[in-house]
Coordinates of C-alpha atoms and ligand atoms in Angstrom, one line a residue:
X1 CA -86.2 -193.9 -96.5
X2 CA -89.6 -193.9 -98.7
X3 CA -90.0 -196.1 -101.5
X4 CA -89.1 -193.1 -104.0
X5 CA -86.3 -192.5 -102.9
X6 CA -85.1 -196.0 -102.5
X7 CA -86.3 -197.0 -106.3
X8 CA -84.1 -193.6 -107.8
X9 CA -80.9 -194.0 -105.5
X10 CA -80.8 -198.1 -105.3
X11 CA -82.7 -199.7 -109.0
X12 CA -80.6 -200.9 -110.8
X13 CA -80.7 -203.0 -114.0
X14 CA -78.9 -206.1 -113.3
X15 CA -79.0 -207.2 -116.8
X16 CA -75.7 -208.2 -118.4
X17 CA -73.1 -208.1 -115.1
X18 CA -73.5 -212.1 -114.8
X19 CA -76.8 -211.9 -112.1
X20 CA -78.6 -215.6 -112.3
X21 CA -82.1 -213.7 -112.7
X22 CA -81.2 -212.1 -115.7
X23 CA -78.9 -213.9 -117.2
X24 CA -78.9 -217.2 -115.9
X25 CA -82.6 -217.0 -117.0
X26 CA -82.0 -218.8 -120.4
X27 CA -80.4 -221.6 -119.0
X28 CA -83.4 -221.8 -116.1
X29 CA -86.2 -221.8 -118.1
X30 CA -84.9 -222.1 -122.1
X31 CA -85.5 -218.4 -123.2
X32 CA -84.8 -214.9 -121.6
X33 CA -88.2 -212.5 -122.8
X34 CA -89.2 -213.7 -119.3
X35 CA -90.7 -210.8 -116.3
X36 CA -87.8 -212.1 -113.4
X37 CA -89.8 -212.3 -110.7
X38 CA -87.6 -216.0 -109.2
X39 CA -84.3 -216.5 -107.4
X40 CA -84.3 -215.1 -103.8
X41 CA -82.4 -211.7 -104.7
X42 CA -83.6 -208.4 -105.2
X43 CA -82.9 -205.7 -108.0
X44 CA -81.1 -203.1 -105.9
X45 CA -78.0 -201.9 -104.9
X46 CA -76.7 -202.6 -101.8
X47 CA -76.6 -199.5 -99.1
X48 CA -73.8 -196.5 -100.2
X49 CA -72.1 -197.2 -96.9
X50 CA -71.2 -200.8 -98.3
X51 CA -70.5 -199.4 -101.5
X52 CA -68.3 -196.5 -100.3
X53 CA -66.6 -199.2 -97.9
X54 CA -66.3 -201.6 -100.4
X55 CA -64.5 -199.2 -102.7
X56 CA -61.8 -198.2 -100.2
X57 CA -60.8 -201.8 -99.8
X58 CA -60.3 -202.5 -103.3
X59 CA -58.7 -198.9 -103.7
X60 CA -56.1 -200.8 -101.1
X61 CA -55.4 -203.5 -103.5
X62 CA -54.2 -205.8 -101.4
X63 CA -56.4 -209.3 -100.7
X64 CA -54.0 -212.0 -99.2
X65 CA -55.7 -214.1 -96.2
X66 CA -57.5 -212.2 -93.8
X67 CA -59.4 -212.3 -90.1
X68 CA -62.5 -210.8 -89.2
X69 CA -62.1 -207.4 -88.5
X70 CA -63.6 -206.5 -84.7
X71 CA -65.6 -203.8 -86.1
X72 CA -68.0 -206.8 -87.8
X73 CA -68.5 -208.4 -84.1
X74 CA -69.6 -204.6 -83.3
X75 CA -71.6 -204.0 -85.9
X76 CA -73.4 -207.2 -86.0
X77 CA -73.7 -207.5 -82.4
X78 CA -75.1 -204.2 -82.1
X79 CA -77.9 -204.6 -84.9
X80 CA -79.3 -208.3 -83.2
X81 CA -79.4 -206.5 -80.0
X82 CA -81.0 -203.7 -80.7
X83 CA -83.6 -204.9 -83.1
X84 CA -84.6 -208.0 -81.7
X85 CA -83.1 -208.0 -78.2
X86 CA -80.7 -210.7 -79.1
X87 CA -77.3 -211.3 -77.0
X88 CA -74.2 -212.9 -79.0
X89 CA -71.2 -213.6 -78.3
X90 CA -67.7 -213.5 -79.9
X91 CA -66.1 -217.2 -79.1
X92 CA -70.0 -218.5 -80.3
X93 CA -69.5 -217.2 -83.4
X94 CA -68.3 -219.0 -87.1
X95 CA -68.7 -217.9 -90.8
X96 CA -69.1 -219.3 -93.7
X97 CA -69.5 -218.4 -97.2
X98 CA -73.4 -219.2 -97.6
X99 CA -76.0 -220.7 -95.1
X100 CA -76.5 -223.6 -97.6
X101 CA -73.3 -224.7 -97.0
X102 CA -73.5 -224.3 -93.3
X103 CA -76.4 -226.1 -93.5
X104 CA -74.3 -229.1 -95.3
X105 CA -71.5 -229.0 -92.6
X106 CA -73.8 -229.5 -89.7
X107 CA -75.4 -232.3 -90.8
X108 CA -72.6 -234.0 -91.5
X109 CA -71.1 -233.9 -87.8
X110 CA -74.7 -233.1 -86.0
X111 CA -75.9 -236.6 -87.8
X112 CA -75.0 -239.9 -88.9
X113 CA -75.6 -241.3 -92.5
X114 CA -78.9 -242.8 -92.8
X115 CA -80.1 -240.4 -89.7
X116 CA -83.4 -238.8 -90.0
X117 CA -83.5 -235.2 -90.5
X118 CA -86.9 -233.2 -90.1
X119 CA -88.0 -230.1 -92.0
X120 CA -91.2 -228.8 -92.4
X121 CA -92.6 -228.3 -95.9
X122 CA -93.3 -226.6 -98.2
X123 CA -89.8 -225.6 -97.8
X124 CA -86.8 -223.9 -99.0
X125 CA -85.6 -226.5 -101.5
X126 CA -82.2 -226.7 -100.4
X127 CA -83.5 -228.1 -96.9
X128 CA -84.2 -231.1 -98.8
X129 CA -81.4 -231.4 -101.1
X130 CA -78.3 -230.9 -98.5
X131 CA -80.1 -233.8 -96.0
X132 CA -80.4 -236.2 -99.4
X133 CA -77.1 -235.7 -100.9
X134 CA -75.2 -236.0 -97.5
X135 CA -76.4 -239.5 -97.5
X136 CA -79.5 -238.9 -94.5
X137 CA -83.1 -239.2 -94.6
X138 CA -85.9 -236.6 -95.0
X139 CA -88.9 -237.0 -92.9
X140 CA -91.5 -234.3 -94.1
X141 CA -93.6 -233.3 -91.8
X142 CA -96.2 -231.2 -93.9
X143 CA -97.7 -227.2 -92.3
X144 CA -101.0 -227.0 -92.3
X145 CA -102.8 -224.4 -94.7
X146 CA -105.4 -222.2 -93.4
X147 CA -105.3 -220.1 -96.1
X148 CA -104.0 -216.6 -95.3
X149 CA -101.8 -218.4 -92.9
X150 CA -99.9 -221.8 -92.6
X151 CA -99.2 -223.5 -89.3
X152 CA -96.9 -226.0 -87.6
X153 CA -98.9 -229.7 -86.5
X154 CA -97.1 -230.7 -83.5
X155 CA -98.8 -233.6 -82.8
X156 CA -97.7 -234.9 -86.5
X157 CA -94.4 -234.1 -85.8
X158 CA -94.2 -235.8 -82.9
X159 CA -95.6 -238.9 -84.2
X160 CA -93.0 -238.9 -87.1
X161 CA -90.1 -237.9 -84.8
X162 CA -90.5 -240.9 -82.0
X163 CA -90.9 -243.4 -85.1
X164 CA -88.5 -242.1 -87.4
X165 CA -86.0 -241.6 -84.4
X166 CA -85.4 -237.6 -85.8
X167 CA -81.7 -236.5 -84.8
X168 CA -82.4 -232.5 -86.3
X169 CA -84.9 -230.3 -87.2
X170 CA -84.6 -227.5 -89.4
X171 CA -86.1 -224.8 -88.7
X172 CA -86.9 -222.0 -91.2
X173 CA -87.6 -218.6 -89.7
X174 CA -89.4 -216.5 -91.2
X175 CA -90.8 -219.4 -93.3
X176 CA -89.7 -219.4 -97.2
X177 CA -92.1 -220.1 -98.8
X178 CA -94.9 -219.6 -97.1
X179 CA -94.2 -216.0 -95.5
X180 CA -94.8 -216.7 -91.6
X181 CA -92.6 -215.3 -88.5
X182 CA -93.1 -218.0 -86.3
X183 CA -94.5 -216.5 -82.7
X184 CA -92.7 -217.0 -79.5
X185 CA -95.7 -219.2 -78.3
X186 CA -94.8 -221.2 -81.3
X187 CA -91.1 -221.1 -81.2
X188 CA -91.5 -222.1 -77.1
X189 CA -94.0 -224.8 -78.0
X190 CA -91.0 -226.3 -80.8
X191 CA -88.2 -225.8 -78.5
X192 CA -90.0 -227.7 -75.8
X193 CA -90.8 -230.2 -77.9
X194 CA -87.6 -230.7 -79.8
X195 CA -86.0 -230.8 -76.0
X196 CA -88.1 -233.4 -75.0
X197 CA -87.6 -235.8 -78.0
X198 CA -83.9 -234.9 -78.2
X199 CA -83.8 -233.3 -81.7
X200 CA -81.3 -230.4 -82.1
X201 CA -83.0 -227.4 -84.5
X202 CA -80.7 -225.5 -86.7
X203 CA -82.8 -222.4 -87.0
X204 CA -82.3 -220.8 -90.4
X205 CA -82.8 -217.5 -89.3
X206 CA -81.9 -215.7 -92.8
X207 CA -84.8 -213.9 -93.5
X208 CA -85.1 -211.9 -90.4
X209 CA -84.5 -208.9 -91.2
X210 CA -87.3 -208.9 -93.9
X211 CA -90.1 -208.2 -92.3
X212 CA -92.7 -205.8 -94.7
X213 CA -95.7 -206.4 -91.9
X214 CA -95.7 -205.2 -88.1
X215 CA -95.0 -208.6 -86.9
X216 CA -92.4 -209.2 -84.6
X217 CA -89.3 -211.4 -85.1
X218 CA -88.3 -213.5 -82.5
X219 CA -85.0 -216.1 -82.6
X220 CA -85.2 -219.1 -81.7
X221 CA -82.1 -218.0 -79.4
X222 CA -84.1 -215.8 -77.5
X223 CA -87.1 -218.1 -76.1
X224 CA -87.1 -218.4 -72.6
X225 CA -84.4 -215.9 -72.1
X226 CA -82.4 -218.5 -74.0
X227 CA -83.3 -221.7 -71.9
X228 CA -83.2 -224.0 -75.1
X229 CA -79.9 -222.5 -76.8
X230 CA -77.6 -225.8 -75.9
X231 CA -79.7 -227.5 -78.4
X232 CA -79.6 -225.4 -81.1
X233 CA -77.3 -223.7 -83.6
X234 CA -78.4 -220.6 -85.5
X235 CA -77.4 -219.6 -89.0
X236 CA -78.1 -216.0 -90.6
X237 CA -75.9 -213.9 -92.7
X238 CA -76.3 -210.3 -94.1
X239 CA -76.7 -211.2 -97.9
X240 CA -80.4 -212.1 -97.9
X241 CA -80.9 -208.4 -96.0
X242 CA -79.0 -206.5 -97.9
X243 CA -78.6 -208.3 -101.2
X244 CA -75.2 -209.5 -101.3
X245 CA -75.1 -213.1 -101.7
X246 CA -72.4 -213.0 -104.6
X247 CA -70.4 -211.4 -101.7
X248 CA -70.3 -215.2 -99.8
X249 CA -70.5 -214.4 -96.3
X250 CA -73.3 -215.9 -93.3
X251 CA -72.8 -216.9 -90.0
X252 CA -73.1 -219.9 -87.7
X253 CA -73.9 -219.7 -84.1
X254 CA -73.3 -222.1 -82.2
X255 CA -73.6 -220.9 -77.9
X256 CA -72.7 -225.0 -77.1
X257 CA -69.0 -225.4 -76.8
X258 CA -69.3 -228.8 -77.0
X259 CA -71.1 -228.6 -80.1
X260 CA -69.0 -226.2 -81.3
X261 CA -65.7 -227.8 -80.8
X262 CA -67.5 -230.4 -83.0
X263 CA -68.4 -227.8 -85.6
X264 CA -64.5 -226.8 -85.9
X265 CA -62.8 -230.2 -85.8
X266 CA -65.5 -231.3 -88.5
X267 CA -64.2 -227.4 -90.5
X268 CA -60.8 -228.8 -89.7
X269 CA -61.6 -231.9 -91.8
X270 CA -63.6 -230.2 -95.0
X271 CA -60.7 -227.3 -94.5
X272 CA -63.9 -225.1 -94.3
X273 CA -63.8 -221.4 -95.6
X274 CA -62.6 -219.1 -93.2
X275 CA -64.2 -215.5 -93.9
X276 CA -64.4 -213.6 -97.2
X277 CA -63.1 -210.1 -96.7
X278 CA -65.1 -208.7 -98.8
X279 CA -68.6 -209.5 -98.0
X280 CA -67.2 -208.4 -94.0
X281 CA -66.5 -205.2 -95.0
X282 CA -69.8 -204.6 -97.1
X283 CA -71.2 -206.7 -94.0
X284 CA -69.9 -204.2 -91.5
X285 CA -70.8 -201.3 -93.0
X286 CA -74.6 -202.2 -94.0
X287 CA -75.0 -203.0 -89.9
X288 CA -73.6 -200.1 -89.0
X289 CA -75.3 -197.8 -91.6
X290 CA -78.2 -200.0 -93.5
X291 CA -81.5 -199.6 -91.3
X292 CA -82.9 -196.5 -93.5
X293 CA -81.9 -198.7 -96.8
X294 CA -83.6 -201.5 -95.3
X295 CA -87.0 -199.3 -94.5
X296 CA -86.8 -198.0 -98.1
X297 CA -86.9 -201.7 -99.4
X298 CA -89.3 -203.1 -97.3
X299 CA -91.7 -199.9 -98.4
X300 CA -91.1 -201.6 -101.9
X301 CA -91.9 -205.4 -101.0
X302 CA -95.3 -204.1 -98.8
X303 CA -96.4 -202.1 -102.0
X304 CA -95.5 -205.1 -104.2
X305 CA -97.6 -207.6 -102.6
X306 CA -100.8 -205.2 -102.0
X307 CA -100.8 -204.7 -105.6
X308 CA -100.6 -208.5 -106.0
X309 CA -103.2 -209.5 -103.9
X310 CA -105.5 -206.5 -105.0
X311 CA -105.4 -207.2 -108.8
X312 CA -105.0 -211.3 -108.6
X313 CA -108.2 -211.5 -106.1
X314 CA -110.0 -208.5 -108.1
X315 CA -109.8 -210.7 -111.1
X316 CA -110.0 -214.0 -109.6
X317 CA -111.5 -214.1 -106.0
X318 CA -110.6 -218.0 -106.1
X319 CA -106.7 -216.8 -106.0
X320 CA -105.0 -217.2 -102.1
X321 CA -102.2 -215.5 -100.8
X322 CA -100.6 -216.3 -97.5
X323 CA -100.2 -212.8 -95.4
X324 CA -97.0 -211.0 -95.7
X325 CA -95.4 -211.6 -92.3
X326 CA -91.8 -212.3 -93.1
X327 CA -89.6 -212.5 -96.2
X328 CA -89.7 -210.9 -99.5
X329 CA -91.4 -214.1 -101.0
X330 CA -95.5 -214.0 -101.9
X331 CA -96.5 -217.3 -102.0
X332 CA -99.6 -217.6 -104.3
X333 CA -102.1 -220.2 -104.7
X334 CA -103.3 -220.6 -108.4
X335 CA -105.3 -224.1 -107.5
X336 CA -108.8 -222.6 -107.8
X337 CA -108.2 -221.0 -111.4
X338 CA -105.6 -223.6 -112.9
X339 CA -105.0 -227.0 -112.5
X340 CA -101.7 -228.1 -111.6
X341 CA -100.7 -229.7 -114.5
X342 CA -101.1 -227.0 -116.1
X343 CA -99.3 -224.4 -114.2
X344 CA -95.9 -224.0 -116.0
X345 CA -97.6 -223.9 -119.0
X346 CA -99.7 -221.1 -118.0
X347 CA -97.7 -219.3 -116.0
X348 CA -94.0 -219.5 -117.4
X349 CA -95.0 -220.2 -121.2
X350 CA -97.9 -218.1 -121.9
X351 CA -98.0 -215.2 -119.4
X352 CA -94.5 -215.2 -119.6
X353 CA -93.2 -215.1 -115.9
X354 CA -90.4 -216.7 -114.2
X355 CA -91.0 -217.6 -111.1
X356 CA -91.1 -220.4 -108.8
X357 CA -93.2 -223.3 -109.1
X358 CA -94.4 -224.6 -105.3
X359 CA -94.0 -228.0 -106.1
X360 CA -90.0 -227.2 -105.8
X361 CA -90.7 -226.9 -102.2
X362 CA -92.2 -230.1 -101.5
X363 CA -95.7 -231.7 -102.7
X364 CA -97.5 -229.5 -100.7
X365 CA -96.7 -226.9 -102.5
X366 CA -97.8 -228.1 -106.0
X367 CA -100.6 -225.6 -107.3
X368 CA -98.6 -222.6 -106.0
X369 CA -95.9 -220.2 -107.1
X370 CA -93.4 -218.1 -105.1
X371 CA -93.3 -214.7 -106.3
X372 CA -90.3 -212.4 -105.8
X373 CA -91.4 -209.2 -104.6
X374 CA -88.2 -207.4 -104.1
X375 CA -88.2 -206.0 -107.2
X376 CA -89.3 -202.8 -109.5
X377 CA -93.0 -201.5 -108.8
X378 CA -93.2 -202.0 -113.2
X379 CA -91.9 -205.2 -113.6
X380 CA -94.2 -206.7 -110.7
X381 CA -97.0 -204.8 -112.3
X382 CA -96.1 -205.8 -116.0
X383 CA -95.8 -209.5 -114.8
X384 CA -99.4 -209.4 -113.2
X385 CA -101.0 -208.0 -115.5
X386 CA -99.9 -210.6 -117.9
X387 CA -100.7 -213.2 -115.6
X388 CA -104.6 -211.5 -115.3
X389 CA -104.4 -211.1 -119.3
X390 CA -103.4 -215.0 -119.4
X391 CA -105.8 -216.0 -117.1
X392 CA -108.8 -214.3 -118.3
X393 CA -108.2 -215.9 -122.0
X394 CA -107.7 -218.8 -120.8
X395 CA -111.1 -218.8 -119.4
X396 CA -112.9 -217.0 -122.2
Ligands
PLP1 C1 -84.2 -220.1 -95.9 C2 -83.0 -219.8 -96.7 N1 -81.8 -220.3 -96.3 C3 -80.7 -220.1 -97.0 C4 -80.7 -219.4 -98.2 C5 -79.5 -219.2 -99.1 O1 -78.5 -218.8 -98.3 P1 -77.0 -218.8 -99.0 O2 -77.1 -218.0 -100.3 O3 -76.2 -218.0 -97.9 O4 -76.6 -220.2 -99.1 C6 -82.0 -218.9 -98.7 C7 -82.1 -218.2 -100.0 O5 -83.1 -217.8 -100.4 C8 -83.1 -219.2 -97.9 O6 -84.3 -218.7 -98.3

């Protein structure tokens, strides 16, 4: 689908129907005149087979407890295999109601309190948060910034691994915030290292589907026809695709039995969620039926971040943004024309966007913010044009 199409069949205006980036923006950032350009959601609609599908099941009317229907294996199944060549299987499968929460569950039977988890930052916030509140210890080992691209030091994390005695990595792939699909060199060169220091990865592999360049995803299940899969549990879900996270559905695979039969005993404990019918059937149906939805979006987020770069760095050659490999998420580097300090002010109170700030996403990230791309072509080109406006005053 082109990106007309898309924007007159899918835009929507949230605004008013409960959506955190419209109107959870006054209690964010204290007022609501902002250009919502934050929270990793887009503005769209999800696919008409979800809706349609959606609509017959409430037309039914019933919703007591429910299994997963075998169609969502199917569809699922068949999308992972024939878009990226990966194999699952049924018994390997868990789901959940969000990856964050995933995330919080495997720590707490992967790891002991006061273990030492690994991620790699600037990071998804939440990486941080669900390892500190379950009681363990971040050790952050930092990517290095070449500019249009950021990339993983090895030998750093080695170093912090052995001395910190790292149970877990997590892995974030594609990379929020900094917009890289790791390559299967670099996912081998991980894997081979996390196998030799003993460190099981979670790979958060929720992004994958979002992929606006020509570079290729590859899971972390995959490498080496799936060599390092014992040590490693994979997390994705549909939502972040197909923008339905209010419908609380994601995915945990886990190909080790033993650490799976760890996974449900620690479920049995937290009497974990068991599947939300809801977000299956929407689920199901964007699988079978999303991919030309999914084109039409990713038309929009490749447009978005051309126009980004091309007025930021015409006005202000000094701005860098990291090359749009994976995600939906530009991640912009506003050191060179403001000084950190002063970034909210600049940004959030006097050009009047909400976004991100990078220091949310570790220190590393201070001086940058994460723009949301997946939005309108006129609010994305409202909100930089207010940021050049702002800029160039401030300057004058
Ligand atoms: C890397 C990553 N993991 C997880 C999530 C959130 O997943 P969920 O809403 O299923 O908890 C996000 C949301 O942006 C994300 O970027």
């Amino acid at each position: 689908m082109n990106k007309e199409e898309f924007l007159s069949k899918y835009g929507v205006d949230r605004r008013n129907t409960s959506a955190v980036k419209w109107d959870g923006m006054q209690e964010e950032f204290g007022r609501s005149d902002l250009y919502p350009l934050w929270v990793a959601d887009t503005e769209f609609k999800i696919p008409e087979s979800s809706i349609k599908a959606l609509q017959q099941r409430v037309a039914h009317g019933a919703f007591g407890y429910s299994i997963t229907p075998e169609g969502y294996y199917d569809a699922y199944f068949n999308w992972q295999k024939e878009r990226y060549g990966i194999e699952l299987h049924k018994d390997w499968l868990r789901f959940g109601t969000g990856v964050v929460q995933s995330l919080s569950t495997l720590l707490q039977f992967l790891t002991e309190p006061g273990d030492s988890v690994m991620i790699q930052e600037p990071v998804y916030h939440p990486f941080r948060h669900v390892v500190e509140n379950n009681g363990r210890q971040v050790v952050a080992n930092q990517l290095v910034d070449f500019g249009s691209e950021y990339k993983m030091d090895l030998e750093k994390m080695e170093e912090q691994m052995v001395a910190n005695d790292v149970k877990v990595l997590m892995l974030c792939n594609p990379h929020n915030p900094v917009a890289r699909v790791w390559t299967e060199q670099e996912l081998t060169d991980l894997l081979e290292l996390c196998r030799k220091e003993q460190v099981i990865v979670i790979s958060d592999e929720i992004h994958h589907d979002l992929l606006p360049s020509d570079k290729k995803f590859v899971s972390a299940l995959s490498i080496k026809d799936g060599f390092y899969r014992d040590n490693m549990i994979m997390v994705d879900s549909p939502s972040k695709t197909f923008n339905m996270a209010g419908l609380l559905i994601s995915h945990v695979v886990i190909p080790n039995p033993q650490l799976r039969d760890r996974y449900d005993q620690q479920q049995e404990i937290l009497h974990g969620p068991a599947s939300n019918i809801l977000g299956l059937v929407a689920g199901e149906a964007a699988y079978r039926d999303g991919a030309d939805w999914l084109d039409g979006l990713l038309a929009i987020v490749r447009d978005n971040y051309n126009y980004l770069k091309e007025h930021l760095q015409a006005a202000f050659p000094e701005i860098k943004l990291t090359d749009q490999e994976g995600t939906y998420l530009a991640w912009v580097d506003l050191s060179g024309v403001v000084a950190p300090e002063d970034l909210k002010h600049v940004v959030q109170d006097q050009a009047k966007l909400a976004v991100d700030f990078g220091s949310m996403f570790g220190k590393s990230g201070a001086g940058h913010i994460r723009i949301n791309l997946a939005t309108t072509p006129e609010n994305l080109q409202a909100a930089v044009s207010s940021l050049v406006k702002t800029l160039q005053e401030n300057q004058a």
